[in-house]
Structures are given as structure tokens and as C-alpha cells.
Short mmCIF file of C-alpha atoms and ligand atoms in Angstrom, two decimals:
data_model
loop_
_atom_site.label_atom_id
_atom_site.label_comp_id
_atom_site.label_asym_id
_atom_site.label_seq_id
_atom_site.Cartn_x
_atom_site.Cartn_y
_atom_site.Cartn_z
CA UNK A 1 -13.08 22.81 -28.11
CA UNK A 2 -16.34 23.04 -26.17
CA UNK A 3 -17.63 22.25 -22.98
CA UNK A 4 -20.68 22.82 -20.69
CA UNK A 5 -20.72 25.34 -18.43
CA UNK A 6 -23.13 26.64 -16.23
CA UNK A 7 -24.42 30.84 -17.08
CA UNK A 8 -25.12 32.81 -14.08
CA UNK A 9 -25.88 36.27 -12.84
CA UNK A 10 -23.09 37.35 -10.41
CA UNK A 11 -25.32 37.84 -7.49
CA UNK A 12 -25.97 34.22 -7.46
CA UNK A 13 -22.67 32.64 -8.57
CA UNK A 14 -21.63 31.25 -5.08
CA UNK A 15 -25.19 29.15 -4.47
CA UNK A 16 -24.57 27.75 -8.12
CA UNK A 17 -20.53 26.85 -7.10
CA UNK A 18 -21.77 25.40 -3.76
CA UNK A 19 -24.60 23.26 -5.99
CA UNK A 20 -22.00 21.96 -8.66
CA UNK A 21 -19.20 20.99 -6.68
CA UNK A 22 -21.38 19.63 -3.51
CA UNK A 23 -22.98 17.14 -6.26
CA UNK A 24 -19.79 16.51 -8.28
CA UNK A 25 -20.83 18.49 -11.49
CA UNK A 26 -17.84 20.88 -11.00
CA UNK A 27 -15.58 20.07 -13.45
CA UNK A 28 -12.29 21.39 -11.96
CA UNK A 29 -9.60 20.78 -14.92
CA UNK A 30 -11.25 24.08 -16.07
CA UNK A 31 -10.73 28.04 -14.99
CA UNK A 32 -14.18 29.61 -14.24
CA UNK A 33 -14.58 32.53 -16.68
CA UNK A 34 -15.68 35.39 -14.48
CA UNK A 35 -17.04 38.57 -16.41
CA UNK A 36 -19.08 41.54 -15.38
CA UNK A 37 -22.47 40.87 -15.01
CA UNK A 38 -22.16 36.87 -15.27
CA UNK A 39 -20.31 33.96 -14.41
CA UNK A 40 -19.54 30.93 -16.05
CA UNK A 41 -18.85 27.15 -14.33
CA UNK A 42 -17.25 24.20 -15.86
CA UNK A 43 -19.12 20.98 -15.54
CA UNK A 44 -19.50 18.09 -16.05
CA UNK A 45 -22.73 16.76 -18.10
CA UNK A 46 -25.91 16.33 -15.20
CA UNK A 47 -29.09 14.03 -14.96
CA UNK A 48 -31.64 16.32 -16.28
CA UNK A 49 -33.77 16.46 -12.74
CA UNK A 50 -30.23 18.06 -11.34
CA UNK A 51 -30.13 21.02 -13.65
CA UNK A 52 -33.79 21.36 -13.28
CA UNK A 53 -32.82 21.49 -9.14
CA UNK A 54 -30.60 24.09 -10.27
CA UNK A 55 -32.52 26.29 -12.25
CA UNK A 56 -34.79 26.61 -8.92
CA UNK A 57 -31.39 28.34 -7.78
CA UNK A 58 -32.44 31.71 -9.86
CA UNK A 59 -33.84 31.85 -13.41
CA UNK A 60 -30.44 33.45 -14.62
CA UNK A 61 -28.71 29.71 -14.58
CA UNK A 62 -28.36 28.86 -18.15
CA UNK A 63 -26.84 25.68 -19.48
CA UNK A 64 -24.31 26.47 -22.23
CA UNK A 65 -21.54 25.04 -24.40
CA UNK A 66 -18.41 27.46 -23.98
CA UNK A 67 -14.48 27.39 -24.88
CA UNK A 68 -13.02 27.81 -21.42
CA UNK A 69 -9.90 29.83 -22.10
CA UNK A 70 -6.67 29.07 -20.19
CA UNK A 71 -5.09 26.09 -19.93
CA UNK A 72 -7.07 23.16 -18.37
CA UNK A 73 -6.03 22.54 -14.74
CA UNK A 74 -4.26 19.35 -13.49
CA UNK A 75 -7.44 17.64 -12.31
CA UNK A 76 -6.52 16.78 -8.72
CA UNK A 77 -8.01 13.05 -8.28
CA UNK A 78 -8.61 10.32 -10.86
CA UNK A 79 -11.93 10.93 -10.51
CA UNK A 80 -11.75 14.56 -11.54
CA UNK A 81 -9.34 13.11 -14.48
CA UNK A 82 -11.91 10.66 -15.60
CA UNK A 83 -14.60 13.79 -15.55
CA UNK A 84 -16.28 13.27 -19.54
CA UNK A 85 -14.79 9.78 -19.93
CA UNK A 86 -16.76 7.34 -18.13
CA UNK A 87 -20.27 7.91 -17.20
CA UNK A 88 -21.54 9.03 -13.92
CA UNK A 89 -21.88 5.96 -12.88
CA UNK A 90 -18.92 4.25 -13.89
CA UNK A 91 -17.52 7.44 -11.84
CA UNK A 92 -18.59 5.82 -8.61
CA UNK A 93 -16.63 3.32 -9.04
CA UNK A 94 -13.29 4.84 -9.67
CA UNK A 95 -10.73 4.08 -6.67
CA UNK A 96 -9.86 6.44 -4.42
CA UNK A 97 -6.78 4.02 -3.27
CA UNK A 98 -3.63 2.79 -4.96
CA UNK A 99 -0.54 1.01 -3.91
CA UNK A 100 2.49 3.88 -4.24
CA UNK A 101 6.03 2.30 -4.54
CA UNK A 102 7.80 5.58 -5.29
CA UNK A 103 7.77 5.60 -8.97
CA UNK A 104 5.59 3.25 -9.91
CA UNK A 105 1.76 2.99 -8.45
CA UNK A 106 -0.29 -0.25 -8.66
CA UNK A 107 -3.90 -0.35 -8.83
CA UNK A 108 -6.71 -2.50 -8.36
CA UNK A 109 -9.72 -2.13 -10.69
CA UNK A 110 -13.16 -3.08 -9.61
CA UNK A 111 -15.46 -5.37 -12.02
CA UNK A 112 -17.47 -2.76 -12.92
CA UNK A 113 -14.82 -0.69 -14.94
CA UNK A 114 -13.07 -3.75 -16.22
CA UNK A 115 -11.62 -2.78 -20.09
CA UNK A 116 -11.52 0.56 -18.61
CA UNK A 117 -7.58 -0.28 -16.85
CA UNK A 118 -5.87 1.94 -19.25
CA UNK A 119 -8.08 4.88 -19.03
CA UNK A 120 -7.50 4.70 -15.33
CA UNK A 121 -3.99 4.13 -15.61
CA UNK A 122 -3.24 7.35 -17.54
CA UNK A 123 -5.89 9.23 -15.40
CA UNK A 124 -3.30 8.25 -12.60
CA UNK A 125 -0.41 9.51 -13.97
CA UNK A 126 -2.19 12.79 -15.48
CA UNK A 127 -2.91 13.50 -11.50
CA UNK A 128 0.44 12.01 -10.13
CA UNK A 129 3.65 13.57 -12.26
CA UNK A 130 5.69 11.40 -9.77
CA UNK A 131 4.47 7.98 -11.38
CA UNK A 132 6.48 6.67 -14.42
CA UNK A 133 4.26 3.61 -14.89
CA UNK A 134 0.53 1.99 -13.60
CA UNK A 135 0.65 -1.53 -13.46
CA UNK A 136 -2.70 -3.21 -12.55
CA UNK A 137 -2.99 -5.87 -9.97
CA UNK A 138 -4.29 -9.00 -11.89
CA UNK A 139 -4.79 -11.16 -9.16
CA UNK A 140 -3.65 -12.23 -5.40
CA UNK A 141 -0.13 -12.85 -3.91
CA UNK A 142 0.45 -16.30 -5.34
CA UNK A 143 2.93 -19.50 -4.80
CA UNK A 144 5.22 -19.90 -1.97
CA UNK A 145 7.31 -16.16 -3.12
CA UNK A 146 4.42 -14.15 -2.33
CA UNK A 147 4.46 -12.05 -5.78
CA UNK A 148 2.37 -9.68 -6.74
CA UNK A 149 1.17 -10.27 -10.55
CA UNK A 150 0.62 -7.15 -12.12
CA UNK A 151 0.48 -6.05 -15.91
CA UNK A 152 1.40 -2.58 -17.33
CA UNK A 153 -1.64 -0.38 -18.25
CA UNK A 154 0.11 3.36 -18.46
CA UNK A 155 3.52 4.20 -18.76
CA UNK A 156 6.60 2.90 -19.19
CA UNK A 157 7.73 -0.55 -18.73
CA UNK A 158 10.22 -0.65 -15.63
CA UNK A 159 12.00 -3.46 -14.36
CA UNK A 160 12.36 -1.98 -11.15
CA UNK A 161 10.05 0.05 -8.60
CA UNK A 162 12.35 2.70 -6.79
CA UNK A 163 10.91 3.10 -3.61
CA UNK A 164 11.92 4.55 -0.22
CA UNK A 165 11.14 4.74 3.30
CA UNK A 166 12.19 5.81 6.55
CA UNK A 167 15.85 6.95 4.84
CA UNK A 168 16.25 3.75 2.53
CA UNK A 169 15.92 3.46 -0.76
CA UNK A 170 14.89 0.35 -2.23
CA UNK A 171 14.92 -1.81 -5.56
CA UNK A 172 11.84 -3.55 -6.02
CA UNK A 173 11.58 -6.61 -9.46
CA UNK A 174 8.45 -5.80 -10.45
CA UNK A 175 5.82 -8.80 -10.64
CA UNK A 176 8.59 -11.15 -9.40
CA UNK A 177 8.97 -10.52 -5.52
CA UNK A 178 6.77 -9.93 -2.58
CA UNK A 179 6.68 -6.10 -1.73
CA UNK A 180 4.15 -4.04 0.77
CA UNK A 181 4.32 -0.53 1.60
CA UNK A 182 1.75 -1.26 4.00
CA UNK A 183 4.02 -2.78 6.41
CA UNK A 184 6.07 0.55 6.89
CA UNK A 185 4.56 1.30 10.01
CA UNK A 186 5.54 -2.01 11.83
CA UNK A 187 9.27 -1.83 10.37
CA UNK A 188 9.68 1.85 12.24
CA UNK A 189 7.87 0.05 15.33
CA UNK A 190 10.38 -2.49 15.68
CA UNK A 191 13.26 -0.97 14.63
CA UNK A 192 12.25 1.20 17.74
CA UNK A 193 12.25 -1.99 19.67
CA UNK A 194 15.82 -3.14 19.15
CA UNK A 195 18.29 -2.43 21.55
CA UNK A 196 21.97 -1.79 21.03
CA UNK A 197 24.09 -4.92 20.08
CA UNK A 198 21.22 -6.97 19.23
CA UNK A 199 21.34 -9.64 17.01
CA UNK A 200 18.24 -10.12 14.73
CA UNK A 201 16.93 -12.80 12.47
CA UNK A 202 14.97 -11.59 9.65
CA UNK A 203 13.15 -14.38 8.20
CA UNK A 204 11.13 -14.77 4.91
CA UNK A 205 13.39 -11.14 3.99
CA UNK A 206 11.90 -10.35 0.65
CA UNK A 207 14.00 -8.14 -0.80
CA UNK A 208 15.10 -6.78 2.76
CA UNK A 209 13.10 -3.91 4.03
CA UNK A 210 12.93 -5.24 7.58
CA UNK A 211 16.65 -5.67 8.38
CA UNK A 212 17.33 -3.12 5.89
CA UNK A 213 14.85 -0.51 7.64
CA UNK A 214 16.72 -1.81 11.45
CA UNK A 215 19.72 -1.20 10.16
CA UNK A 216 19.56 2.34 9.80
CA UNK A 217 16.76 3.17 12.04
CA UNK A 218 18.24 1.17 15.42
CA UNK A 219 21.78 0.06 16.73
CA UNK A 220 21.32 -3.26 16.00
CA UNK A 221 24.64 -5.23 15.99
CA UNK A 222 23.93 -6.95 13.44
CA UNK A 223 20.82 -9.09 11.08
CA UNK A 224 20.72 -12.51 9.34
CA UNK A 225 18.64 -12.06 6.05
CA UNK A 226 16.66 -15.61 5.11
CA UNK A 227 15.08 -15.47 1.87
CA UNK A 228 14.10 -18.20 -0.60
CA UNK A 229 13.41 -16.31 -3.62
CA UNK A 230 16.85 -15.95 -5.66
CA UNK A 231 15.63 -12.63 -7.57
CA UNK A 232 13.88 -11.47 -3.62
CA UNK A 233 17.98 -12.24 -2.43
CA UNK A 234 19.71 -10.29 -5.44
CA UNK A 235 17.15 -7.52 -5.06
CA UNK A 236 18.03 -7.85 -1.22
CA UNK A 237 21.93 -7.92 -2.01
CA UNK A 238 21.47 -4.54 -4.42
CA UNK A 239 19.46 -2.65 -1.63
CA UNK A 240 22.03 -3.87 1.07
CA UNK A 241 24.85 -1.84 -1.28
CA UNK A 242 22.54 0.28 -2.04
CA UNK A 243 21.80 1.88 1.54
CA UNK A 244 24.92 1.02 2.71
CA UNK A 245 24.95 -1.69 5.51
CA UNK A 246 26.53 -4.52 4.04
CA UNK A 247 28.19 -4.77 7.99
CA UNK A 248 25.23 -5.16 9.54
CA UNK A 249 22.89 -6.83 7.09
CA UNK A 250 23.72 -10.40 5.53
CA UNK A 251 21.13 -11.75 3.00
CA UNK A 252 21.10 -15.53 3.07
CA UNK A 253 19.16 -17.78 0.29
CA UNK A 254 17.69 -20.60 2.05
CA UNK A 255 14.78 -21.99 3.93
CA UNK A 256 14.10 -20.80 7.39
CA UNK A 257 12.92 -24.46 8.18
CA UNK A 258 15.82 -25.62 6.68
CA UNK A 259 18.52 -23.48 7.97
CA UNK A 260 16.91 -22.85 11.92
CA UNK A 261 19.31 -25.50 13.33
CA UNK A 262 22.95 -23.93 11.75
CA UNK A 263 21.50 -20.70 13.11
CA UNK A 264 19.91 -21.75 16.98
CA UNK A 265 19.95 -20.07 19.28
CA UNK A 266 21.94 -17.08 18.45
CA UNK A 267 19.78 -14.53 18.03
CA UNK A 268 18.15 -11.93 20.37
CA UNK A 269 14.98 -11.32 18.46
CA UNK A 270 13.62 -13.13 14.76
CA UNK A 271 10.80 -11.04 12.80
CA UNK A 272 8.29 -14.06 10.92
CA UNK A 273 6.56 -11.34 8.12
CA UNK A 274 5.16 -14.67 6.43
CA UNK A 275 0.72 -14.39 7.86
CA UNK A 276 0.21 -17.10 5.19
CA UNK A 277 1.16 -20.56 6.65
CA UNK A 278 3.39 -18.54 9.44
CA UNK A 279 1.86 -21.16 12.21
CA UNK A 280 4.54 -23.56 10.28
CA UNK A 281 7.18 -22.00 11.09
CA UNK A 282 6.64 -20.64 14.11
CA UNK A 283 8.77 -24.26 16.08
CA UNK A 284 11.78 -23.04 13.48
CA UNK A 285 11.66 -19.31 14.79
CA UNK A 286 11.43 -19.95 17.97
CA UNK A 287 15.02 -21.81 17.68
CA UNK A 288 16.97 -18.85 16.32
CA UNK A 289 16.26 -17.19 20.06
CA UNK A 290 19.27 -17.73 22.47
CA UNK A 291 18.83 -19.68 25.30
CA UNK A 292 18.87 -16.87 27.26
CA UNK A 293 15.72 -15.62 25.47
CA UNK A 294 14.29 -12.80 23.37
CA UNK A 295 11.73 -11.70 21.20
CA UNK A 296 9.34 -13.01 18.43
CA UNK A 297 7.10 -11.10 15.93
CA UNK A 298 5.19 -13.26 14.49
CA UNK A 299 2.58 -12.40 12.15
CA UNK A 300 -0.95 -14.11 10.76
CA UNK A 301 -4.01 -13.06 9.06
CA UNK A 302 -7.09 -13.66 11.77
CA UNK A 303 -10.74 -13.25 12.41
CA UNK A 304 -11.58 -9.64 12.76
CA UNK A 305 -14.30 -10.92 15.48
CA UNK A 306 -11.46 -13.16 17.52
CA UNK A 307 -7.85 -12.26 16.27
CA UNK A 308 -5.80 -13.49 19.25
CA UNK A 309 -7.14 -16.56 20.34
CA UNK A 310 -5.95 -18.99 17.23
CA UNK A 311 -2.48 -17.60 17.22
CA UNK A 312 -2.48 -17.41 20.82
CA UNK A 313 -2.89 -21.29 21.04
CA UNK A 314 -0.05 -21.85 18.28
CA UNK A 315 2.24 -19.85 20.04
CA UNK A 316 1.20 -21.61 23.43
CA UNK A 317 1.83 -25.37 21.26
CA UNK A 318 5.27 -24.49 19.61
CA UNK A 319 6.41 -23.06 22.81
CA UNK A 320 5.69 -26.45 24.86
CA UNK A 321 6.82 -28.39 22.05
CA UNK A 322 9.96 -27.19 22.51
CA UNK A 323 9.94 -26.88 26.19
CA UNK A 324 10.09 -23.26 26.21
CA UNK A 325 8.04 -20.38 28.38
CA UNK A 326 6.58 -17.63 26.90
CA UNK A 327 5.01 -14.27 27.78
CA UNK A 328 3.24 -11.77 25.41
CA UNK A 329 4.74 -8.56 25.21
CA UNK A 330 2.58 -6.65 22.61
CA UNK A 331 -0.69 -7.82 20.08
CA UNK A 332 -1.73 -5.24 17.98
CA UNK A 333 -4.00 -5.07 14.63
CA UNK A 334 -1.59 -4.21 11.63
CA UNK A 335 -3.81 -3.17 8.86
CA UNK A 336 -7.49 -4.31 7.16
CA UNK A 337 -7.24 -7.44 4.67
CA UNK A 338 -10.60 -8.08 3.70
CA UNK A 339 -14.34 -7.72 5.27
CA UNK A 340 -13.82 -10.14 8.28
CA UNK A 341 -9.78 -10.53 7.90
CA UNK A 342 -7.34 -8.56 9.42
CA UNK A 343 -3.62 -9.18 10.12
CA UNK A 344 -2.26 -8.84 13.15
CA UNK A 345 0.92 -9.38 15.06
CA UNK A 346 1.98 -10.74 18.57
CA UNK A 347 5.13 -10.04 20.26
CA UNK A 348 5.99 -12.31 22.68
CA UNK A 349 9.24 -13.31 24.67
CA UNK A 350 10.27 -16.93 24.32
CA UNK A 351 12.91 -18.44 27.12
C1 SAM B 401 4.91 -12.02 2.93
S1 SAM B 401 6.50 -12.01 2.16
C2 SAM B 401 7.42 -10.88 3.21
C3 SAM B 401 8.61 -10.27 2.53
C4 SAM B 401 9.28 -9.12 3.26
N1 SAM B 401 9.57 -9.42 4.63
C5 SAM B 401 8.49 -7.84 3.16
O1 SAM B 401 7.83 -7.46 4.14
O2 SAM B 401 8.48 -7.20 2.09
C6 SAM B 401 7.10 -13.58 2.59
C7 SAM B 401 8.44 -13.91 1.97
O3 SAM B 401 8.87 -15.17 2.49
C8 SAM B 401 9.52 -15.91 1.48
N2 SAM B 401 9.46 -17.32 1.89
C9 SAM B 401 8.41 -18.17 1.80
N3 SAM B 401 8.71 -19.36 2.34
C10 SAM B 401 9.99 -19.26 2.80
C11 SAM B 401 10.87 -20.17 3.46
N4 SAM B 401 10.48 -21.40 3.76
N5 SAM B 401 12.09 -19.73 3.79
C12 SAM B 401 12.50 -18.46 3.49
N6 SAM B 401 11.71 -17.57 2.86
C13 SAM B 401 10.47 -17.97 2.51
C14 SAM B 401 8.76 -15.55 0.22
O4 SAM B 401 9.53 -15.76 -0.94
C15 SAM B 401 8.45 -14.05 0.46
O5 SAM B 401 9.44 -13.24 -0.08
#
């Protein structure tokens, strides 16, 4: 098979290199053939006013069409991967992110390349050998569980995402729970929180990566799971085996609303991962705390411009609704949601 490739004298080989990768033209699933006198670079087809640009380099550059021996290299992003199959400017839009949940990635494809999901997807897993399957992201969280909706594009079909973090392993139903890697950070903050012999409540569990994450990463005594998504609790009840803490964690199917009076006030700290509508539950967290008092992360999606003050104020209202004081311990940005969202989370001691 041929492809283009870029003649050279020698002499000049390292101007045309800095020229065709600096502009993206190096096409780098390819070995450069070096010989005597002349070199010769993969690339990638060029708007004709670039190879004119490089030309000016030294009369010697030559476009050609050559068989580049050797095996071609593992491209080492998509985009590289994609190099021949979309046009320059569908290039631009490739991603340069995906979600990872150990063996399976999920991507989001901008408008611009939609019908183009599969390419991507098998660009993906040409790049990442870790990957069994690429599912795409077809749309938002949705409905009161939170999942993700996602449809296969490369792969295999899996019911399950293996994924793991901070020495647990977890069992993810694909498409049918709520899942997010990019909370990782915040469950190693926390768990660095607890102290020994604390009691937690982990509300709105998912399939458990909170108490799950606590239980091995703190000396927590011990963690109430609530959950209201049956596959999110057998998921939850599989990991729980799975990693080994079925004495500490207990996965519970219920409503937190529901079940915050059989469980008041006997916990030392309760986690609220639920930004979406988390202002409605913040009364029913708040009653898990002992009397004594302790801790409450609560969670909520807020204006990049003001984050604190909203949440601030619904704190401030569930607290005096319930006659209780409170005093912030911790706000801190989680991660980016959208151009003038972010989430955030307050920590704040209710007695
Ligand atoms: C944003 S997800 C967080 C899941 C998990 N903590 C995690 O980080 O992966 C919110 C979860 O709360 C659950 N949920 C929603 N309303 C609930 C309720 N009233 N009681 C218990 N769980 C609820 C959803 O099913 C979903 O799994």
C-alpha cells in the first residue's frame, strides 16, 4: 500500500520533521525511512499553500507516494488513529477526553462528527489495548437513578464495566446505574476525613463507591448504604463481596427521605452525592447526625460566578428548620460541569 511521504536531502531533514509534526502533517503510525543521501516522512495529505510553505524549506522537499516498510506504529492518540479517515477538519474536532471505567471507555461525540461514532470508537481502542468496548454517551443522566444512556459503537458488548480505584474493584451495569470516575478525588478526601469508630451514612450509594472506597481507605466503624435503584443495590451488594467489607458496609434499598427517621440520629457523618435536587434532602440528612453532632457533605451544581451563596442559604434554612446550629468546615469546587456550572461541595458540622 501507498502513502505520502515527504523526500528530503539529509542536511535538511530535521527543519522538514519540525514543519510536519509542529502543523500536524506527521503521520506517526509510520517508521521514517532514513537512507543515505535522503530522508523520507510519513504524512498526512496537506492544504496545498502548506507544502508550498514547505518547499520554501529547501528545493530538495519532494512530495511522494511511498510503501513505508515496517509495521505501522500504534498511533498514540485518536487523533493520530483517525490520520487519512476524516478530513482535516473533521480532525479538529476529535476529543481529546473520554470517560475511562477500567475496561470499558465512554465517549462523547461532538455534532460535527455525528455518523462518524464507530470510526471513533475503534480509533479508541486501536490506541487503548486496555478497552474491551466504546460505548457512546447518547444523552444526559436521566430520571430519578441518575443513568448514564450509552450505546455500543466498538467492541464487545459487556454487561459490566470493571473498574477500580484507590484498592477497590468495582462492578459497574452498564447504561442502568449512575457511575462517575470523576468523583474519585472527593472519595480519597473524605475517606481521609473519617476518624476511627465512626459511623457513616452513605446516602443516594449508587452502586457503593463512597462507603465502599471508606471502608478500605479509613477506620470507619462502620457505613449504612441507601440506595433506591434495585440493580445500583445488587451491583452495590456484588462490590461489597467483592472487596471484602461486608462488616463494615451494609447496602440498604430505600429512600433516604423515607428511611431518615428509623435511622436519626445515629450517625457521625452522612455523604449527600445527589447535586441534582440535593437541597431536598438536605432536612432528611441532617437527621441521620447524632445529637451530639457531626459532619455533612453535601453536594450541588452552582453558578461558577457565585457557588456558595445559594447552598449556603439552604443549609442555613434546613438547619433552623430543625433547630439545629451549624458551622462550615470546608467548600471547595469539585470539578467543571458546563460553561457557567460547576459542582461544588460544603462540609459543614450540624449540632
Ligand atoms: C448522582 S448519583 C450518586 C451515586 C454514587 N454515590 C456515586 O457517586 O457513584 C445519585 C444516586 O442517588 C439515587 N437516588 C435518587 N433519589 C434517591 C432517594 N430518594 N433515595 C435513595 N437514593 C436515591 C440514584 O438512584 C443514584 O444512584
Amino acid at each position: 500500500m501507498l502513502n505520502s511521504g515527504i523526500e528530503v536531502e539529509k542536511a535538511y531533514a530535521q527543519k522538514v520533521r519540525l514543519f510536519l509534526q509542529q502543523n500536524g502533517f506527521f503521520d506517526g503510525r509510520f517508521r521514517v525511512i532514513s537512507g543515505s543521501e535522503k530522508v523520507v516522512f510519513p504524512c498526512i495529505d496537506m492544504p496545498k499553500k502548506d507544502l508550498v510553505a514547505l518547499k520554501k524549506l529547501h528545493s530538495s522537499v519532494k512530495k511522494i507516494s511511498v510503501g513505508f516498510s515496517g509495521r505501522p506504529r500504534k498511533p498514540r492518540n485518536m487523533k493520530q488513529a483517525l490520520f487519512g479517515k476524516l478530513s482535516e477538519k473533521e480532525l479538529s474536532f476529535v476529543p481529546s477526553a473520554f470517560d475511562s471505567l477500567g475496561n470499558v471507555a465512554i465517549i462523547e461525540v461532538p455534532k460535527e462528527l455525528k455518523g462518524k461514532e464507530k470510526l471513533l470508537g475503534e480509533a479508541l481502542l486501536e490506541v487503548h489495548s486496555s478497552f474491551a468496548s466504546v460505548y457512546l454517551k447518547t444523552g444526559a443522566h436521566q430520571g430519578i437513578f441518575r443513568e448514564e444512556p450509552v450505546k455500543l459503537v466498538a467492541g464487545k458488548r459487556k454487561k459490566f464495566a470493571i473498574y477500580k480505584e484507590h484498592g477497590c474493584t468495582f462492578h459497574i451495569s452498564i447504561g442502568k446505574v449512575f457511575f462517575s470516575p470523576r468523583l474519585s478525588t472527593e472519595r480519597k478526601r473524605i475517606s481521609g476525613k473519617i476518624k476511627k469508630g465512626e459511623h457513616v451514612a452513605a446516602l443516594f450509594a449508587g452502586v457503593g463507591p463512597f462507603p465502599i472506597v471508606f471502608a478500605k481507605n479509613s477506620k470507619m466503624e462502620k457505613a449504612i448504604a441507601i440506595e433506591l435503584n434495585p440493580q445500583a443495590v445488587k451491583d452495590m451488594e456484588e462490590n461489597v463481596l467483592l472487596n471484602k467489607v461486608s462488616g463494615k458496609v451494609e447496602p440498604v434499598l430505600g429512600d433516604v427521605k423515607k428511611l431518615a427517621e428509623k435511622y436519626a440520629g445515629k450517625f457521625d457523618r452522612a455523604v449527600m452525592p445527589l447535586p441534582k435536587g440535593g437541597e431536598n434532602f438536605l432536612q432528611d440528612a441532617i437527621k441521620f447526625i447524632k445529637p451530639s453532632g457531626g459532619i455533612v457533605h453535601y453536594y450541588q451544581f452552582t453558578s461558577r460566578k457565585d457557588p456558595y451563596t445559594i447552598p449556603l442559604q439552604q443549609i442555613k434554612s434546613a438547619c433552623s428548620s430543625l433547630g439545629k446550629k451549624f458551622r462550615v468546615v470546608e467548600k471547595r469546587k469539585v470539578r467543571e460541569f458546563a460553561p457557567d456550572i460547576i459542582q461544588i461541595v460544603i462540609d459543614f458540622r450540624v449540632q
